[in-house]
Structure formats: structure tokens, C-alpha cells
mmCIF file of C-alpha atoms in Angstrom:
data_model
loop_
_atom_site.group_PDB
_atom_site.id
_atom_site.type_symbol
_atom_site.label_atom_id
_atom_site.label_comp_id
_atom_site.label_asym_id
_atom_site.label_seq_id
_atom_site.Cartn_x
_atom_site.Cartn_y
_atom_site.Cartn_z
ATOM 1 C CA MET A 1 68.640 -51.132 -152.236
ATOM 2 C CA ASN A 2 68.060 -54.841 -151.794
ATOM 3 C CA ARG A 3 65.680 -57.142 -153.602
ATOM 4 C CA PRO A 4 62.680 -56.780 -151.250
ATOM 5 C CA ASP A 5 62.891 -53.003 -151.767
ATOM 6 C CA LEU A 6 62.768 -53.479 -155.521
ATOM 7 C CA ASP A 7 59.843 -55.877 -155.278
ATOM 8 C CA ASP A 8 57.991 -53.287 -153.223
ATOM 9 C CA LEU A 9 58.757 -50.627 -155.801
ATOM 10 C CA ALA A 10 57.278 -52.808 -158.523
ATOM 11 C CA ALA A 11 53.864 -52.167 -156.986
ATOM 12 C CA LEU A 12 54.322 -48.404 -156.771
ATOM 13 C CA TRP A 13 53.217 -45.664 -159.142
ATOM 14 C CA GLN A 14 50.396 -47.657 -160.700
ATOM 15 C CA ASP A 15 47.942 -44.801 -160.241
ATOM 16 C CA GLY A 16 50.471 -41.987 -160.032
ATOM 17 C CA PRO A 17 52.589 -41.007 -157.040
ATOM 18 C CA ASP A 18 50.849 -40.404 -153.724
ATOM 19 C CA PRO A 19 52.147 -39.140 -150.349
ATOM 20 C CA LEU A 20 52.845 -42.690 -149.118
ATOM 21 C CA GLU A 21 54.931 -43.543 -152.188
ATOM 22 C CA GLN A 22 56.800 -40.244 -151.913
ATOM 23 C CA ALA A 23 57.490 -40.970 -148.241
ATOM 24 C CA GLN A 24 58.884 -44.403 -149.183
ATOM 25 C CA MET A 25 61.229 -42.867 -151.751
ATOM 26 C CA ASP A 26 62.350 -40.183 -149.309
ATOM 27 C CA ALA A 27 62.950 -42.800 -146.588
ATOM 28 C CA TYR A 28 65.095 -44.907 -148.906
ATOM 29 C CA ALA A 29 67.100 -41.868 -149.981
ATOM 30 C CA ARG A 30 67.775 -40.968 -146.337
ATOM 31 C CA SER A 31 68.787 -44.552 -145.593
ATOM 32 C CA ALA A 32 71.177 -44.572 -148.571
ATOM 33 C CA ARG A 33 72.764 -41.332 -147.388
ATOM 34 C CA ARG A 34 73.227 -42.729 -143.870
ATOM 35 C CA ARG A 35 74.844 -45.904 -145.201
ATOM 36 C CA GLY A 36 77.124 -43.816 -147.388
ATOM 37 C CA ARG A 37 78.275 -41.736 -144.415
ATOM 38 C CA VAL A 38 78.933 -44.829 -142.275
ATOM 39 C CA PHE A 39 80.990 -46.495 -145.014
ATOM 40 C CA ASP A 40 82.875 -43.235 -145.579
ATOM 41 C CA TYR A 41 83.867 -43.063 -141.909
ATOM 42 C CA LEU A 42 84.923 -46.724 -141.809
ATOM 43 C CA GLU A 43 86.935 -46.438 -145.005
ATOM 44 C CA HIS A 44 88.686 -43.286 -143.806
ATOM 45 C CA LEU A 45 89.563 -45.022 -140.533
ATOM 46 C CA LEU A 46 91.025 -47.961 -142.448
ATOM 47 C CA VAL A 47 93.034 -45.658 -144.711
ATOM 48 C CA VAL A 48 94.478 -43.762 -141.743
ATOM 49 C CA LEU A 49 95.501 -47.082 -140.173
ATOM 50 C CA LEU A 50 97.129 -48.306 -143.391
ATOM 51 C CA PHE A 51 98.947 -45.011 -143.877
ATOM 52 C CA ALA A 52 100.303 -45.221 -140.336
ATOM 53 C CA ILE A 53 101.532 -48.782 -140.970
ATOM 54 C CA PHE A 54 103.142 -48.027 -144.325
ATOM 55 C CA ALA A 55 104.684 -44.707 -143.249
ATOM 56 C CA GLY A 56 105.990 -46.251 -140.035
ATOM 57 C CA GLY A 57 107.514 -49.106 -141.990
ATOM 58 C CA LEU A 58 109.326 -46.696 -144.310
ATOM 59 C CA PHE A 59 110.876 -44.973 -141.294
ATOM 60 C CA VAL A 60 112.027 -48.291 -139.858
ATOM 61 C CA SER A 61 113.525 -49.659 -143.064
ATOM 62 C CA THR A 62 114.752 -47.600 -146.008
ATOM 63 C CA SER A 63 115.939 -50.456 -148.178
ATOM 64 C CA PRO A 64 115.105 -50.295 -151.903
ATOM 65 C CA LEU A 65 112.716 -53.242 -151.563
ATOM 66 C CA THR A 66 110.829 -51.659 -148.671
ATOM 67 C CA ILE A 67 110.558 -48.316 -150.450
ATOM 68 C CA GLY A 68 109.652 -50.056 -153.707
ATOM 69 C CA LEU A 69 106.730 -51.726 -151.948
ATOM 70 C CA GLY A 70 105.720 -49.007 -149.491
ATOM 71 C CA VAL A 71 105.480 -46.053 -151.859
ATOM 72 C CA PRO A 72 103.325 -47.863 -154.479
ATOM 73 C CA LEU A 73 101.111 -49.222 -151.700
ATOM 74 C CA ILE A 74 100.511 -45.709 -150.384
ATOM 75 C CA ILE A 75 99.724 -44.482 -153.911
ATOM 76 C CA VAL A 76 97.379 -47.403 -154.632
ATOM 77 C CA VAL A 77 95.553 -47.073 -151.309
ATOM 78 C CA THR A 78 95.147 -43.328 -151.906
ATOM 79 C CA TRP A 79 93.782 -43.849 -155.406
ATOM 80 C CA LEU A 80 91.471 -46.685 -154.325
ATOM 81 C CA THR A 81 90.086 -44.605 -151.474
ATOM 82 C CA TRP A 82 89.506 -41.582 -153.691
ATOM 83 C CA ARG A 83 87.912 -43.654 -156.458
ATOM 84 C CA ARG A 84 85.667 -45.700 -154.179
ATOM 85 C CA ARG A 85 84.611 -42.585 -152.267
ATOM 86 C CA SER A 86 83.745 -40.736 -155.481
ATOM 87 C CA LEU A 87 81.609 -43.681 -156.580
ATOM 88 C CA ARG A 88 79.935 -43.910 -153.174
ATOM 89 C CA GLN A 89 79.018 -40.229 -153.332
ATOM 90 C CA MET A 90 76.432 -41.186 -155.950
ATOM 91 C CA ALA A 91 74.391 -42.774 -153.171
ATOM 92 C CA LYS A 92 73.841 -39.238 -151.876
ATOM 93 C CA THR A 93 72.300 -38.022 -155.135
ATOM 94 C CA LEU A 94 69.140 -40.130 -155.190
ATOM 95 C CA LYS A 95 66.355 -38.002 -156.627
ATOM 96 C CA THR A 96 62.892 -38.414 -155.170
ATOM 97 C CA SER A 97 61.038 -35.727 -157.108
ATOM 98 C CA ASP A 98 59.236 -38.319 -159.240
ATOM 99 C CA PRO A 99 59.374 -42.084 -159.940
ATOM 100 C CA ALA A 100 61.323 -41.715 -163.202
ATOM 101 C CA ALA A 101 64.045 -39.623 -161.549
ATOM 102 C CA PHE A 102 64.152 -42.006 -158.604
ATOM 103 C CA LEU A 103 64.621 -45.068 -160.808
ATOM 104 C CA GLU A 104 67.240 -43.335 -162.965
ATOM 105 C CA SER A 105 69.271 -42.184 -159.956
ATOM 106 C CA SER A 106 68.917 -45.624 -158.333
ATOM 107 C CA LEU A 107 70.290 -47.206 -161.505
ATOM 108 C CA ARG A 108 73.214 -44.778 -161.520
ATOM 109 C CA ASN A 109 73.877 -45.607 -157.890
ATOM 110 C CA ALA A 110 73.745 -49.375 -158.510
ATOM 111 C CA ARG A 111 76.147 -49.106 -161.454
ATOM 112 C CA ALA A 112 78.529 -47.073 -159.284
ATOM 113 C CA ASN A 113 78.378 -49.814 -156.646
ATOM 114 C CA LEU A 114 79.141 -52.388 -159.337
ATOM 115 C CA ARG A 115 82.244 -50.452 -160.421
ATOM 116 C CA ARG A 116 83.309 -50.074 -156.783
ATOM 117 C CA ASN A 117 83.008 -53.821 -156.183
ATOM 118 C CA THR A 118 84.852 -54.584 -159.403
ATOM 119 C CA ILE A 119 87.725 -52.297 -158.405
ATOM 120 C CA GLY A 120 87.963 -53.933 -154.994
ATOM 121 C CA LEU A 121 87.875 -57.401 -156.509
ATOM 122 C CA ALA A 122 90.615 -56.523 -159.006
ATOM 123 C CA PHE A 123 93.028 -55.021 -156.475
ATOM 124 C CA LEU A 124 92.433 -57.377 -153.542
ATOM 125 C CA PRO A 125 94.739 -60.175 -154.830
ATOM 126 C CA LEU A 126 97.481 -57.587 -155.512
ATOM 127 C CA VAL A 127 97.371 -55.357 -152.442
ATOM 128 C CA VAL A 128 97.239 -58.091 -149.784
ATOM 129 C CA PRO A 129 100.351 -60.033 -150.945
ATOM 130 C CA ALA A 130 102.221 -56.743 -151.444
ATOM 131 C CA ALA A 131 101.277 -55.637 -147.930
ATOM 132 C CA VAL A 132 102.439 -58.959 -146.465
ATOM 133 C CA THR A 133 105.752 -58.704 -148.334
ATOM 134 C CA PHE A 134 106.146 -55.112 -147.140
ATOM 135 C CA LYS A 135 105.630 -56.190 -143.529
ATOM 136 C CA VAL A 136 108.234 -58.954 -143.893
ATOM 137 C CA SER A 137 110.610 -56.524 -145.578
ATOM 138 C CA VAL A 138 110.354 -54.093 -142.654
ATOM 139 C CA ARG A 139 110.893 -56.860 -140.113
ATOM 140 C CA THR A 140 113.936 -58.365 -141.857
ATOM 141 C CA GLY A 141 115.591 -55.108 -142.878
ATOM 142 C CA GLY A 142 114.607 -55.200 -146.530
ATOM 143 C CA GLY A 143 117.300 -57.445 -148.006
ATOM 144 C CA PHE A 144 115.861 -59.525 -150.815
ATOM 145 C CA PRO A 145 117.393 -62.890 -149.742
ATOM 146 C CA GLU A 146 116.228 -62.352 -146.158
ATOM 147 C CA VAL A 147 112.757 -61.327 -147.306
ATOM 148 C CA TRP A 148 112.431 -64.341 -149.560
ATOM 149 C CA GLU A 149 113.582 -66.720 -146.842
ATOM 150 C CA ALA A 150 111.187 -65.153 -144.332
ATOM 151 C CA LEU A 151 108.296 -65.407 -146.806
ATOM 152 C CA VAL A 152 109.013 -69.094 -147.417
ATOM 153 C CA LEU A 153 109.052 -69.743 -143.667
ATOM 154 C CA TRP A 154 105.910 -67.634 -143.187
ATOM 155 C CA ALA A 155 104.089 -69.610 -145.892
ATOM 156 C CA HIS A 156 104.341 -72.721 -143.696
ATOM 157 C CA THR A 157 102.862 -71.064 -140.609
ATOM 158 C CA PRO A 158 99.215 -70.919 -139.447
ATOM 159 C CA ARG A 159 99.286 -67.150 -140.062
ATOM 160 C CA ALA A 160 99.698 -67.751 -143.792
ATOM 161 C CA ALA A 161 96.715 -70.109 -143.824
ATOM 162 C CA ILE A 162 94.635 -67.593 -141.880
ATOM 163 C CA THR A 163 95.634 -64.782 -144.258
ATOM 164 C CA LEU A 164 94.728 -66.916 -147.267
ATOM 165 C CA ALA A 165 91.406 -67.866 -145.678
ATOM 166 C CA LEU A 166 90.586 -64.214 -144.937
ATOM 167 C CA LEU A 167 91.540 -63.226 -148.496
ATOM 168 C CA THR A 168 89.297 -65.980 -149.864
ATOM 169 C CA ILE A 169 86.400 -64.916 -147.624
ATOM 170 C CA MET A 170 86.780 -61.270 -148.621
ATOM 171 C CA GLY A 171 86.853 -62.253 -152.290
ATOM 172 C CA ALA A 172 83.778 -64.451 -151.859
ATOM 173 C CA PHE A 173 81.836 -61.661 -150.138
ATOM 174 C CA THR A 174 82.849 -59.209 -152.859
ATOM 175 C CA LEU A 175 81.741 -61.624 -155.576
ATOM 176 C CA ARG A 176 78.454 -62.171 -153.751
ATOM 177 C CA ALA A 177 77.918 -58.422 -153.473
ATOM 178 C CA ARG A 178 78.731 -58.026 -157.167
ATOM 179 C CA ARG A 179 76.153 -60.645 -158.177
ATOM 180 C CA LYS A 180 73.596 -58.971 -155.914
ATOM 181 C CA VAL A 181 74.232 -55.596 -157.550
ATOM 182 C CA LEU A 182 73.918 -57.151 -161.015
ATOM 183 C CA ARG A 183 70.516 -58.552 -160.041
ATOM 184 C CA GLU A 184 69.548 -55.169 -158.646
ATOM 185 C CA ILE A 185 70.510 -53.435 -161.895
ATOM 186 C CA GLU A 186 68.499 -55.945 -163.894
ATOM 187 C CA LYS A 187 65.453 -55.434 -161.676
ATOM 188 C CA LEU A 188 65.757 -51.647 -161.822
ATOM 189 C CA GLU A 189 66.004 -51.714 -165.605
ATOM 190 C CA VAL A 190 62.833 -53.811 -165.782
ATOM 191 C CA LEU A 191 61.049 -51.369 -163.464
ATOM 192 C CA ARG A 192 62.250 -48.389 -165.470
ATOM 193 C CA SER A 193 61.131 -49.954 -168.753
ATOM 194 C CA GLY A 194 57.735 -50.763 -167.274
ATOM 195 C CA TYR A 195 57.325 -47.260 -165.902
ATOM 196 C CA GLU A 196 58.360 -45.685 -169.217
ATOM 197 C CA LEU A 197 55.897 -47.903 -171.097
ATOM 198 C CA GLU A 198 53.110 -47.006 -168.692
ATOM 199 C CA ALA A 199 53.915 -43.305 -168.994
ATOM 200 C CA GLU A 200 53.906 -43.565 -172.789
ATOM 201 C CA LEU A 201 50.527 -45.307 -172.766
ATOM 202 C CA GLU A 202 49.123 -42.618 -170.489
ATOM 203 C CA ARG A 203 50.372 -39.902 -172.860
ATOM 204 C CA GLU A 204 48.825 -41.638 -175.852
ATOM 205 C CA THR A 205 45.541 -42.124 -173.975
ATOM 206 C CA GLY A 206 45.570 -38.474 -172.967
ATOM 207 C CA GLU A 207 46.020 -37.387 -176.545
#
């Protein structure tokens, strides 16, 4: 859910839910489920590609350095995929039965997205250099002196600058997404508090 969606929701439920408001909630829930499926497919495709690269590298070179990099990379990628997928599954549990349930499930979804972004941001600076070193290790045969020499030479090539630029861009986009989710959580909490206050006033008036 982006900010315009939240601003639109701020005007909802003033006089109780109506068919139009319910249709808006249902439409957003369907959109969230579609986005979740698309990201699931893309992430699975990426994981299959990484597995093929790492497994192929282990067959080519069985040096201790290559194995010491390849096996942890496979474990980390597996764990990251499982963890991020489990967090993304929350996007499929948006409840549209009433405004309170919708806001609560939207908050849960936003917090899951925040954790997913935080995990990606934390592991990005570790996985990319390890993957580069693994690739060099496979190409050179896995001897530590050869790997170190190749890395030093690689660091002075345009490919190193491009890799660093891509890593920086990915980090910047992740940070931007994280700030956006934080703003979304803040907005949702304000909406939930306002809705709860309105519901409490209605109960007191009814009594």
C-alpha cells in the first residue's frame, strides 16, 4: 500500500462501511495478493539461478576455500529465501471483513515488509562480496594466494566499479523502500487510532 492509498483510506468509514468502501478494500487485497505472487515467482527464479551457479562452481573446484564459500552461500540464500517468503505470505492474509480488521492486517503486512527490507539490507553487503570471491575462487582453482591476487587485479577493473555501483544502487533502493514502509506504518497507526477513537465514541453515544 502506498501513500495515496492511505490518504484515500483516511476518508473511509466515516459513516460506517458501505459497498463502495468494501469494494476498495477487496480490490486492494487482491492487488496485494497478485504482487505477492509475482515477487514469489521472481525470487524463486533468482534462487534457482544462484543455486545453479553455486552448485556448478562446487563441481568445478573442490578447494577448501571454494567449499568454504559455496556451502555457506547456499545455506544463507536458502534461509533468506525462506524467511523473506514467509514474511511476504502475510500480504496474502489481508482481512477485508471490516475496517478494523483491514487496518490491523495492513499494519501486520507493513511490519513484515519492514523486516524483509531490513534482512535484505543487512545481508546485501555480506552476500555480494562473498559471491564475487566465490566466482574468483572457482576461476582460479581455489588457492588462496591466487584468489587474493585475482581479487586485487579485479578491483582495478571496470567490472569492480560496476559491481560497487550496482551494490550501492541496490542498497539505496532498499533504504528508500524501508523509509517508505516506515511512513506507511506511521500512517496506518494514525488511521487505526482514529478509527478506534471513533468506534469508542459511537459506543458511548449508543449507550
